[in-house]
XYZ file of C-alpha atoms in Angstrom:
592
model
C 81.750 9.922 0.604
C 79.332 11.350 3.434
C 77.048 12.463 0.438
C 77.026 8.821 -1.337
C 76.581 7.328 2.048
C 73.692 9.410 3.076
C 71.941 8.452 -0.363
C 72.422 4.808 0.185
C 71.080 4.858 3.548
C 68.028 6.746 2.089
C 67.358 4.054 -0.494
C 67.707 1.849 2.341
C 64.846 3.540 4.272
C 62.203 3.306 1.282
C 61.794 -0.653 1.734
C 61.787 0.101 5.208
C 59.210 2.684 5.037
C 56.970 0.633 2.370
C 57.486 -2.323 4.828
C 56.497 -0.289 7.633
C 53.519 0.860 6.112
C 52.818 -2.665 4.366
C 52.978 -3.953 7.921
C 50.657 -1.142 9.313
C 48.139 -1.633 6.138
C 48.285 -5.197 7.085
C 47.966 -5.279 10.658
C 44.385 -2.957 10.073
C 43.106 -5.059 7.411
C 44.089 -8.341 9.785
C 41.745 -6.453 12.651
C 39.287 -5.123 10.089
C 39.214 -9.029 8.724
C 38.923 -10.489 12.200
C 36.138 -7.976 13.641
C 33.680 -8.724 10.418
C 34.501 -12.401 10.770
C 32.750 -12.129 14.489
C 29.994 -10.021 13.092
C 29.406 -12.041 10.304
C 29.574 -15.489 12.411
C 27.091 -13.871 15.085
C 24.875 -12.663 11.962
C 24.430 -16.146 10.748
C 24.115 -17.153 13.977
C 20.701 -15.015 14.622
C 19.415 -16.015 10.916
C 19.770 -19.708 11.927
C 18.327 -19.235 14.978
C 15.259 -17.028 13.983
C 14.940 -20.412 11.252
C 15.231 -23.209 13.802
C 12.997 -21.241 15.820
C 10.001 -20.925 13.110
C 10.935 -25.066 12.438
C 10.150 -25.488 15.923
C 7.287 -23.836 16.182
C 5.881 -25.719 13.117
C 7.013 -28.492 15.418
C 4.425 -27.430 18.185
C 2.094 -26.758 15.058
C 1.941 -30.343 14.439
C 0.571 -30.977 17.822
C -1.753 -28.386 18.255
C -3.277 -29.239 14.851
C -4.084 -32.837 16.380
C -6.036 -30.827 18.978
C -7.674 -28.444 16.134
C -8.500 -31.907 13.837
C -10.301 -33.063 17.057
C -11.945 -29.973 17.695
C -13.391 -29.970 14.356
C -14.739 -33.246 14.382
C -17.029 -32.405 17.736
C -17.885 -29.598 15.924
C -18.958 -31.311 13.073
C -20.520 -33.835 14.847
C -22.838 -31.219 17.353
C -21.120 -31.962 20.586
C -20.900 -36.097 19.884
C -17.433 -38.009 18.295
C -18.192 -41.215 17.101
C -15.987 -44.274 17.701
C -12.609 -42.036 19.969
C -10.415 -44.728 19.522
C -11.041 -45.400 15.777
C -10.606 -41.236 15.165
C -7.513 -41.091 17.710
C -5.407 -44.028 16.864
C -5.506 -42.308 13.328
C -4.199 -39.137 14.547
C -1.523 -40.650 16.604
C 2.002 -39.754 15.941
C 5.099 -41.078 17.648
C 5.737 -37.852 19.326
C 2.171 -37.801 20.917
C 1.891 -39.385 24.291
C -2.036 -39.609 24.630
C -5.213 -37.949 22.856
C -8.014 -36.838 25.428
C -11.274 -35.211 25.304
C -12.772 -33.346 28.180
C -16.787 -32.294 28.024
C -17.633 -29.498 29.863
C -13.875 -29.794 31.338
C -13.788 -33.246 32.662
C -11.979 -35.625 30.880
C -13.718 -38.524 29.979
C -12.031 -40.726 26.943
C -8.369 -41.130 26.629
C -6.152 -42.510 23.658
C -4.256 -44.955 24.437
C -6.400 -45.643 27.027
C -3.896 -48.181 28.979
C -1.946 -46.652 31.277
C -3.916 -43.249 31.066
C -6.373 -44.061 33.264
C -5.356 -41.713 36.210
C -5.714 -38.626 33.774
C -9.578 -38.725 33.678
C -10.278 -35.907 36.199
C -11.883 -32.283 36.446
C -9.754 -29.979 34.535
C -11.512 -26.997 35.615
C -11.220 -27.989 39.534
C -8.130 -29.339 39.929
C -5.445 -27.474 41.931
C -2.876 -27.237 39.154
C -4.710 -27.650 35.988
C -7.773 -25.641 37.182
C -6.333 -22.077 37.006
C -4.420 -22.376 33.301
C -7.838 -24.149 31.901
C -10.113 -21.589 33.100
C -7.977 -19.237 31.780
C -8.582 -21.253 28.305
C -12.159 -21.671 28.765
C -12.912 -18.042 29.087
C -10.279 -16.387 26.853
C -11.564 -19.325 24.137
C -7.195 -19.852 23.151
C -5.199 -22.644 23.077
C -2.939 -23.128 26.541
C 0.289 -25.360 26.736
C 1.514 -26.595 29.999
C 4.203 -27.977 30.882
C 7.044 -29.884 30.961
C 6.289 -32.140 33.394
C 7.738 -35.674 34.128
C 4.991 -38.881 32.518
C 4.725 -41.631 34.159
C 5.399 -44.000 31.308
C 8.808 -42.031 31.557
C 9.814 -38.700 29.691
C 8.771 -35.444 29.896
C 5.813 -34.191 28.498
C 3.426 -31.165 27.181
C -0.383 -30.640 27.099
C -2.269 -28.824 24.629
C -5.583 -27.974 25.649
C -7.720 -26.661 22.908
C -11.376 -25.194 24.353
C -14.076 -25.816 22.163
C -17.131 -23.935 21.315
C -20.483 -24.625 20.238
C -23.350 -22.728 18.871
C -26.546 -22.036 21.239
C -30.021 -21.922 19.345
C -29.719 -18.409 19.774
C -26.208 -18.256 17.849
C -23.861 -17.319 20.952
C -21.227 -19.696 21.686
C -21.591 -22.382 24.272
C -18.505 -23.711 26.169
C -18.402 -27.595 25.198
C -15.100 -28.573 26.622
C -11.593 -29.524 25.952
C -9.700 -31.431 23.142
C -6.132 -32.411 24.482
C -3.305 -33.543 23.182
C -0.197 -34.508 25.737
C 3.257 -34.070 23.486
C 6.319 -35.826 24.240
C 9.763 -33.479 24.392
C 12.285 -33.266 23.108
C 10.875 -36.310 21.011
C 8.632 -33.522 19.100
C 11.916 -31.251 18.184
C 14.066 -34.690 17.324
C 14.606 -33.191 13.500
C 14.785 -29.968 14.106
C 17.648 -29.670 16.646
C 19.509 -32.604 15.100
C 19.642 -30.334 12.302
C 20.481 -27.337 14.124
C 23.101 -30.019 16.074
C 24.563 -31.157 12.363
C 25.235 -27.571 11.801
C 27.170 -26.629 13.933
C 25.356 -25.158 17.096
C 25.068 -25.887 20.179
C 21.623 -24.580 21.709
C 19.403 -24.616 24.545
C 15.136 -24.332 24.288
C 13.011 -23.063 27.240
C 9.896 -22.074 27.826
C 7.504 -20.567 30.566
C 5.915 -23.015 32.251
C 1.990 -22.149 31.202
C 0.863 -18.375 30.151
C 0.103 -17.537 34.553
C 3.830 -18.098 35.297
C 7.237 -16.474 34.397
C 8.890 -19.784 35.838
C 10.780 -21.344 32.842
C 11.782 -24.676 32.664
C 13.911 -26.906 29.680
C 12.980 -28.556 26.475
C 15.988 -29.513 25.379
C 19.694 -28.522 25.124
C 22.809 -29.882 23.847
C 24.795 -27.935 26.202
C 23.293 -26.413 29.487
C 25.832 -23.082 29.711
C 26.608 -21.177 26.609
C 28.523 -18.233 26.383
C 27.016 -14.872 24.625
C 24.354 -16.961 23.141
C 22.108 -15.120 20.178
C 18.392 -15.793 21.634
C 15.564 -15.928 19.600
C 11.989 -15.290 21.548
C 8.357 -16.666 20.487
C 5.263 -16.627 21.859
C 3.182 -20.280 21.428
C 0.029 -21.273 22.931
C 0.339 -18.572 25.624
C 3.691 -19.473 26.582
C 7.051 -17.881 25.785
C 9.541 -19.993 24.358
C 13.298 -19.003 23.750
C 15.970 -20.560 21.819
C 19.737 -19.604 22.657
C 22.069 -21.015 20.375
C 25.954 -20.139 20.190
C 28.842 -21.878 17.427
C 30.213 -25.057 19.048
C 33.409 -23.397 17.805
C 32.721 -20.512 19.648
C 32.149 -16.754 18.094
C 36.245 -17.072 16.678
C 34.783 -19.532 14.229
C 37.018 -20.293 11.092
C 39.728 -17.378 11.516
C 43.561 -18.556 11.789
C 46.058 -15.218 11.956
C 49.379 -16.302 12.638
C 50.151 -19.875 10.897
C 48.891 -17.740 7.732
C 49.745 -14.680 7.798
C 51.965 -14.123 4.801
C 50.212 -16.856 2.761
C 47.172 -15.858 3.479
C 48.360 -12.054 2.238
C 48.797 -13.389 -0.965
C 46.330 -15.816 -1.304
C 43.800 -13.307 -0.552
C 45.264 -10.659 -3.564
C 45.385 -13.623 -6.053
C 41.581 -14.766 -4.850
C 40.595 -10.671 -5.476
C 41.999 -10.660 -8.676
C 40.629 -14.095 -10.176
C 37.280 -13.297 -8.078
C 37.372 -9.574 -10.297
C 38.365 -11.369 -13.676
C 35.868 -13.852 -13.423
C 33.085 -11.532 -12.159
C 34.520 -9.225 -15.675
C 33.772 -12.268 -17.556
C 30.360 -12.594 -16.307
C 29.212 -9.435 -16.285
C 30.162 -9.162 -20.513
C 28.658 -12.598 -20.709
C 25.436 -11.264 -19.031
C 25.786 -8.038 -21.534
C 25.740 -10.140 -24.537
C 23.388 -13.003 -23.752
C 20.547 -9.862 -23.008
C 21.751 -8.410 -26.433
C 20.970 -11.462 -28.204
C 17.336 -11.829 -26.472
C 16.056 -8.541 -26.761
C 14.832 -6.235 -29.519
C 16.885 -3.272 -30.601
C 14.706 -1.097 -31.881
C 12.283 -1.273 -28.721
C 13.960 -3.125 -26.017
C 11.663 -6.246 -25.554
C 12.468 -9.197 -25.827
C 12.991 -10.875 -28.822
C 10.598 -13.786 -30.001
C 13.936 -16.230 -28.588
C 13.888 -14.450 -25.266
C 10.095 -14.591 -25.311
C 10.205 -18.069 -25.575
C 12.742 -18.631 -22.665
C 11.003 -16.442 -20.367
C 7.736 -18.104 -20.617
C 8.819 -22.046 -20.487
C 10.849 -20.310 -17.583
C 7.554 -18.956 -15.668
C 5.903 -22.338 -16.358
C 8.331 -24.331 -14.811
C 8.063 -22.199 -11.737
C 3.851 -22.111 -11.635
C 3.077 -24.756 -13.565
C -0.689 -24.170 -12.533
C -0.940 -20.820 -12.801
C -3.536 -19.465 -15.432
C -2.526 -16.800 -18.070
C -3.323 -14.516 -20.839
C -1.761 -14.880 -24.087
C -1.702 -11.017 -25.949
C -0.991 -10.764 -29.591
C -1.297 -7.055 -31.070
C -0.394 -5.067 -34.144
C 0.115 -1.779 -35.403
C -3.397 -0.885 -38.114
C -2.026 -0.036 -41.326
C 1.520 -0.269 -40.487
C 2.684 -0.443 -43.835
C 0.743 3.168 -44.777
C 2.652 4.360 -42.419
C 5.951 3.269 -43.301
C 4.899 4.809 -46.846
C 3.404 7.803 -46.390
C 5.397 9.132 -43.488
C 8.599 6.863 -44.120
C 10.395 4.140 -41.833
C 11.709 6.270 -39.554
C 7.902 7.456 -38.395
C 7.428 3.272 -38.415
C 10.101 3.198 -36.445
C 8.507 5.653 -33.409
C 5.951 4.340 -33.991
C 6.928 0.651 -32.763
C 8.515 2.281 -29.814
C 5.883 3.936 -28.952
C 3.573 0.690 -28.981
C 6.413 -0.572 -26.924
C 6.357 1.414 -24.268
C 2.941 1.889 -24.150
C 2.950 -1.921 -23.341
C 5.426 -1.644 -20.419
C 3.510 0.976 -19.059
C 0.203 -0.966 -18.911
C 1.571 -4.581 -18.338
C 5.057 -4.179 -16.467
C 4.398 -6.020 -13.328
C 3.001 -8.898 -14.618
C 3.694 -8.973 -18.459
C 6.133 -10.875 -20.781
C 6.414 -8.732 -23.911
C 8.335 -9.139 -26.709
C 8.276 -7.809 -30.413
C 8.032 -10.958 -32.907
C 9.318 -9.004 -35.723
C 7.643 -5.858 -37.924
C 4.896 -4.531 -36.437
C 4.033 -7.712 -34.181
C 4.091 -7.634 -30.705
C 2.826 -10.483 -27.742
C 2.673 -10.390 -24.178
C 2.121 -13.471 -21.532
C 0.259 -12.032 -18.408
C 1.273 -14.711 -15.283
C -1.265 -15.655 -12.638
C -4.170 -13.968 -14.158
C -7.460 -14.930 -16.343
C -8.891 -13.661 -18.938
C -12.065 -12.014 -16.952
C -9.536 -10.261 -14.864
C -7.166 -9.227 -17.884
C -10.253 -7.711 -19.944
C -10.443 -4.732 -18.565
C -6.467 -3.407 -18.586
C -6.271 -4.725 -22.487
C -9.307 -3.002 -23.422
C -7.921 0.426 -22.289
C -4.569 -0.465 -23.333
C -6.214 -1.377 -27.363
C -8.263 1.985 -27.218
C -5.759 4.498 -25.268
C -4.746 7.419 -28.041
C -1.289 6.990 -30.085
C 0.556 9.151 -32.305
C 3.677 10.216 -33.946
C 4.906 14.022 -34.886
C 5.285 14.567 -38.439
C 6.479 17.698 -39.614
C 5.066 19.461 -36.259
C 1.693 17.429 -36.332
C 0.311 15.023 -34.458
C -1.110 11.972 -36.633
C -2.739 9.177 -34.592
C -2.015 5.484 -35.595
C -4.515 2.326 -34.024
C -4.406 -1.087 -33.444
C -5.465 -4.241 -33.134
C -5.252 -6.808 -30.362
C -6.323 -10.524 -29.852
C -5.969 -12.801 -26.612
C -6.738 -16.083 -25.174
C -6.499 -17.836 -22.170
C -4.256 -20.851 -20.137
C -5.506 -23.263 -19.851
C -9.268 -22.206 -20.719
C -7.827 -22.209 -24.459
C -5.576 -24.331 -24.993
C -4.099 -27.168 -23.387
C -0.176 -26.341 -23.588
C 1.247 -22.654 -22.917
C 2.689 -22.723 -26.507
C -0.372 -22.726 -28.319
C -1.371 -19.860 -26.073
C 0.216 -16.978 -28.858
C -1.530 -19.072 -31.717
C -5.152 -18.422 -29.995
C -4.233 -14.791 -29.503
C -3.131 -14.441 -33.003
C -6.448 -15.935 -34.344
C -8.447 -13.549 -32.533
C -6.233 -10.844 -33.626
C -7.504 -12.017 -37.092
C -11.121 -12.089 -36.246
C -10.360 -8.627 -35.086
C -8.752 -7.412 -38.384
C -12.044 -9.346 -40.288
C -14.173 -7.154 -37.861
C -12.266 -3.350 -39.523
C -9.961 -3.118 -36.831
C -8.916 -1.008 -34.041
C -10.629 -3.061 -31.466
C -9.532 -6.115 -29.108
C -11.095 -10.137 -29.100
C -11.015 -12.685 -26.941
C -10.310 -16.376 -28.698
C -13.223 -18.215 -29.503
C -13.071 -21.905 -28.582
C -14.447 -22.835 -32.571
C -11.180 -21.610 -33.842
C -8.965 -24.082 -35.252
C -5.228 -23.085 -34.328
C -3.589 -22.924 -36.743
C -1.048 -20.705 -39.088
C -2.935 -17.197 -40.423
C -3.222 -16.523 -43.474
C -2.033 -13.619 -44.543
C -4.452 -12.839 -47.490
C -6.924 -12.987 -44.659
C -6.230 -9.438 -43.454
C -7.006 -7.537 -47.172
C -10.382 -9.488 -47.075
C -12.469 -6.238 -46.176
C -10.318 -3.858 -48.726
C -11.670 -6.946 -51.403
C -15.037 -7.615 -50.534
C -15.750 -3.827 -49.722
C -15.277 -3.157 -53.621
C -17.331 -6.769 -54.619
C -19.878 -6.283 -56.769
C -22.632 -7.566 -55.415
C -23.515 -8.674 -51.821
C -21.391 -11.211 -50.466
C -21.170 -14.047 -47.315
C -19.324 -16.806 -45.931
C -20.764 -19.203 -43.354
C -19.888 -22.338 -42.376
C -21.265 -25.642 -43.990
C -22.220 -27.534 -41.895
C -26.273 -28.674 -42.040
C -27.939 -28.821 -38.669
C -25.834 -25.628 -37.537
C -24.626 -23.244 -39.541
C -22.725 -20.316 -38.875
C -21.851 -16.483 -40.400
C -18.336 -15.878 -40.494
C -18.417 -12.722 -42.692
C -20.624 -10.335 -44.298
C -19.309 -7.230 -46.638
C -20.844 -3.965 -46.366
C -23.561 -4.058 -49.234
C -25.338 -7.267 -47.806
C -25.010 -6.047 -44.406
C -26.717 -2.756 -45.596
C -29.497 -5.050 -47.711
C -30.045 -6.781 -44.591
C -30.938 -3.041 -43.162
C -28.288 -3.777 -40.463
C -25.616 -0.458 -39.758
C -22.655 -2.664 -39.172
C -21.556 -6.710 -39.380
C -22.471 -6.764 -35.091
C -25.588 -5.842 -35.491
C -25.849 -7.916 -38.240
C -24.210 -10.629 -36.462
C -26.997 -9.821 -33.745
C -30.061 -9.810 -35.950
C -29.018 -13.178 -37.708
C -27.953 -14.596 -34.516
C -24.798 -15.506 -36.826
C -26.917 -18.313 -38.555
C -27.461 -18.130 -42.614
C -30.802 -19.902 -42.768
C -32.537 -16.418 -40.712
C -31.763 -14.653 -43.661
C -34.213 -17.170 -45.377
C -38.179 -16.717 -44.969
C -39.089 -18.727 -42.364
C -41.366 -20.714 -44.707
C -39.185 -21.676 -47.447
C -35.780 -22.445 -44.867
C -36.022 -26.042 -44.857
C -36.909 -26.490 -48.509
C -33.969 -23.757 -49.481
C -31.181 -25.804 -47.507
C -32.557 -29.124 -48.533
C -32.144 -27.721 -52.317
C -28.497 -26.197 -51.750
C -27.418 -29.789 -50.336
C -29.013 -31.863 -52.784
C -27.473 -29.359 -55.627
C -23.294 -29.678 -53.604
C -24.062 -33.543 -52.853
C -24.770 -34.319 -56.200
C -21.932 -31.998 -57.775
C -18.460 -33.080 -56.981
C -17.360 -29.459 -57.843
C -18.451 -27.589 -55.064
C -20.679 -25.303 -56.945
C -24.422 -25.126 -56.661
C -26.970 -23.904 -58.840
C -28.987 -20.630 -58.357
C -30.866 -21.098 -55.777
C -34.448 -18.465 -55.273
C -35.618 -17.208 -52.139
C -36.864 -14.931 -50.217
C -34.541 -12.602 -47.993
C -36.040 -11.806 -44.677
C -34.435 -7.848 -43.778
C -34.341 -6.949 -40.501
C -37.388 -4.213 -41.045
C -39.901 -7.608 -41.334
C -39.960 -7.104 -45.005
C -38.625 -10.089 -47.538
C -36.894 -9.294 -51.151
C -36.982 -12.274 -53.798
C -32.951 -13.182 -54.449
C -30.783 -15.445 -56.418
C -28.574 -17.634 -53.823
C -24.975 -18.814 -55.945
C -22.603 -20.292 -53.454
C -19.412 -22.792 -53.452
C -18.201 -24.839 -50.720
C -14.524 -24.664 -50.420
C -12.168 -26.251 -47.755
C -10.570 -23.353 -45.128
C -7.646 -23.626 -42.871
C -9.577 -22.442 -39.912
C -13.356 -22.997 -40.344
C -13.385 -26.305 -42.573
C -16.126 -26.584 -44.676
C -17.732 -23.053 -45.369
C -19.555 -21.863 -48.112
C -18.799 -18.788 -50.156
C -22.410 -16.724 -51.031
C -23.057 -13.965 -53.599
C -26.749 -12.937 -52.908
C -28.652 -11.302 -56.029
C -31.679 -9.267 -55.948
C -34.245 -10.657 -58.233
C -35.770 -6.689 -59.092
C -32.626 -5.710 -60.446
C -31.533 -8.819 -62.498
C -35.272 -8.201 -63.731
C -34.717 -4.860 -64.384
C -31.799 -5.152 -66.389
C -33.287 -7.389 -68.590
C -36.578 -6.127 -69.148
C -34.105 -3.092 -70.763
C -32.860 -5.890 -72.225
């Protein structure tokens, strides 16, 4: 019986002993709970306070910038203000008491002048303005003094601001004063209503001028506070604090006893739906980056892209930026010769490569295959030339079977708003100059031209210079238009006729026009004939047209001129040139 009744009394003491400890666990996390509750409160506390403070010194801002509006006028105006009362009663506020200007320290006009006329005296003499304005005078800083009772009733602040004028041999001449007399606590009404609303009680003083360590009040809700948080500036010479304590004192918001054992279990049910709901959002988080972002690189996706950047907008709608669309050169050789999985490393490669140069202040995202764009924020295109030209020509490669094989490519951008008017063309600019780049051979970077027409690529566009490098026969396309055409393309054997190395110099020599390619002597009557031929042919085509080609060496070679104007996407009218030498059409006939 002993035995049983020993084992009952030690099942007994287990509730006891987990109550015990409960209690003990308890009673620390109550102490722990009410000891970061009076941190936390006087923590607040100091952040409001170091806020109010700033508001009130943009309070005392508002003021002084009367003073510095003034100031700038007299400069402006050489030492002379035109019509005081006209320029004052504009600057008035309803927290300013009077506006006053004081030439070589004596004030002589006063706004409103009724009632004010007692404060026209010698600053710089007078027994207790003299010593604070000479101070201001020969320091050249704004001084505050004050508060001091007004005789129109309330207490009041002056702002002296000394002004300075330029000598004939450039050193600064003392002109005088401009003054503004503030009315407190009418000046802080906002600011410590709002600090009032929330929950504070607070009391602002300040030194009396920057000579004296005597400290007089603003304004208070409450004169004695208890362990106030203080927050100390410095304004106009003066020192200003601002104590402010809870009006519920530093216990604020914590109830122990009435609680206790609710609040025990409110607080474990509030920890576990605070932990299932932050579960929730972290795997909603997961899988709303998973659906924005490329897997195979880690950039965005073109849907992610698209969020980010009407997201930056919204913020700086103003801001200028630089729209970047880039490929990989070849990209489908690659895949072939050295199979997707080189493609693959490729792409990442490109990918990083891109974070690397652009991180801070890039967008990127993969659109899909080998096509990548960026979004630079808060820069132009000037600034954005160089970092995309060393990012276009930096060295890339991927290992295959132990050796290094180097893959290129090609980049186009534009510019917001330079380029276009709305952010989402900005990609369609980029992607036409990526085009002009591809028509150029490649491996290089271009800026958008402002004569491109936006618009969807064409993808036959990018095999144009494997086709018209095998043509047979010299070949150009320039836009139609008949006061000002233009040379869009060239292939190699008419740029090497021309006796130009590559299509920029050729581009160079012709200053991109087709009629320089004409003798300068028969231009006019050659492009009258090609119009007259296309006006009078609803076709397109004209007739062989003969000429004489002016090379760049100063020499001319007789040719045969067949063209057709066709409609293009991009360009609009253009016409489509084969150019024949007349020697060797000659030639093969005479064998004829």
């Amino acid at each position: 019986m002993r035995f049983l009744q020993k084992q009952y009394n030690k099942k007994w003491m287990l509730p006891l002993l987990t109550f015990v400890v409960g209690c003990l666990i308890l009673t620390a996390f109550i102490h722990h709970s009410y000891d970061t509750n009076r941190k936390q409160v006087r923590m607040i506390t100091e952040l409001n306070a170091s806020t109010y403070a700033e508001r009130l010194r943009d309070d005392m801002n508002r003021g002084v910038a009367i003073a510095d509006a003034l100031k700038a006028i007299i400069i402006s105006g050489n030492g002379t203000i035109d019509n005081f009362e006209k320029v004052s009663e504009n600057l008035m506020s309803d927290f300013v008491q009077s506006i006053q200007i004081a030439p070589d320290g004596v004030v002589t006009e006063i706004y409103p002048a009724e009632g004010n006329e007692a404060g026209k005296i010698d600053l710089l003499h007078d027994e207790k303005r003299g010593e604070i304005c000479r101070y201001g005078r020969d320091n050249n800083c704004v001084t505050m003094q004050g508060p001091f009772d007004l005789k129109q009733g309330g207490r009041g602040i002056v702002v002296r601001y000394p002004v300075y004028l330029e000598a004939a041999d450039g050193n600064p001449v003392f002109w005088g004063f401009t003054i503004v007399i503030i009315r407190v606590p009418e000046i802080f009404e906002e600011s410590v209503q709002a600090l009032t609303d929330f929950g504070y009680d607070y009391c602002l003083t300040k030194t009396v001028s920057p000579l004296s360590e005597e400290r007089e009040r603003l304004s208070f809700s409450k004169e004695d506070l208890t362990n106030p948080v203080t927050y100390t500036f410095e304004f106009g010479g003066c020192t200003f604090n601002l104590a402010v304590t809870p009006k519920d004192g530093w216990k604020q918001g914590w109830k122990i006893l009435p609680n206790l054992v609710l609040g025990f279990f409110i607080v474990l049910f509030l920890t576990g739906l605070v932990a299932g709901i932050l579960v929730i959002e972290f795997h909603r988080e997961a899988l709303k980056k998973i659906a924005i972002t490329d897997p195979l690189t880690g950039l965005l996706n073109r849907d992610g892209f698209d969020e980010q950047i009407k997201s930056a907008i919204q913020d700086t709608p103003d801001a200028h930026c630089v729209g970047i669309q880039t490929d990989i050169d070849d990209f489908k050789f690659i895949n072939d010769m050295y199979g997707h999985e080189a493609g693959d490393t490729a792409l990442r490669i490109l990918a990083q490569s891109m974070r690397n140069a652009f991180e801070k202040d890039a967008i990127l995202c993969r659109n899909g295959g080998d096509e990548f764009s960026a979004v630079l924020i808060g820069m132009t295109e000037a600034e954005a030339k160089e970092k995309i030209e060393k990012f276009t020509m930096q060295p890339r490669y991927i290992t295959q079977n132990g050796e290094k094989r180097p893959f290129y490519i090609s980049l186009g951008y534009a510019e917001y708003p330079k380029d276009c008017d709305d952010v989402s063309e900005l990609i369609r600019c980029a992607d036409m100059a990526l085009y002009a780049v591809k028509l150029h051979g490649k491996h290089s970077c271009c800026a958008y031209e402002g004569n491109y027409k936006v618009q969807n690529r064409s993808q036959l566009g990018f095999a144009l210079q494997d086709v018209s490098r095998n043509l047979p026969g010299a070949f150009l396309i320039y836009i139609a238009d008949k006061t000002n055409d233009r040379i869009l393309f060239a292939n190699q054997e008419l740029i090497e006729f021309a006796g130009c190395k590559d299509f920029d110099e050729f581009l160079a020599y012709t200053d991109q026009r087709f009629r320089n390619l004409i003798h300068p002597e028969e231009q006019d009557a050659v492009e009258t004939s090609i119009w007259k031929q296309i006006d009078s042919e609803k076709s397109g085509n004209n007739d062989y047209v003969k000429f004489r080609f002016a090379k760049k060496d100063g020499t001319y070679r007789p040719v045969f001129d067949h063209g057709r104007i066709v409609k293009s996407r991009y360009y609009g009218n253009v016409f489509y040139v084969l150019i024949m030498d007349c020697a060797l059409i000659d030639s093969y006939y005479d064998k004829m």
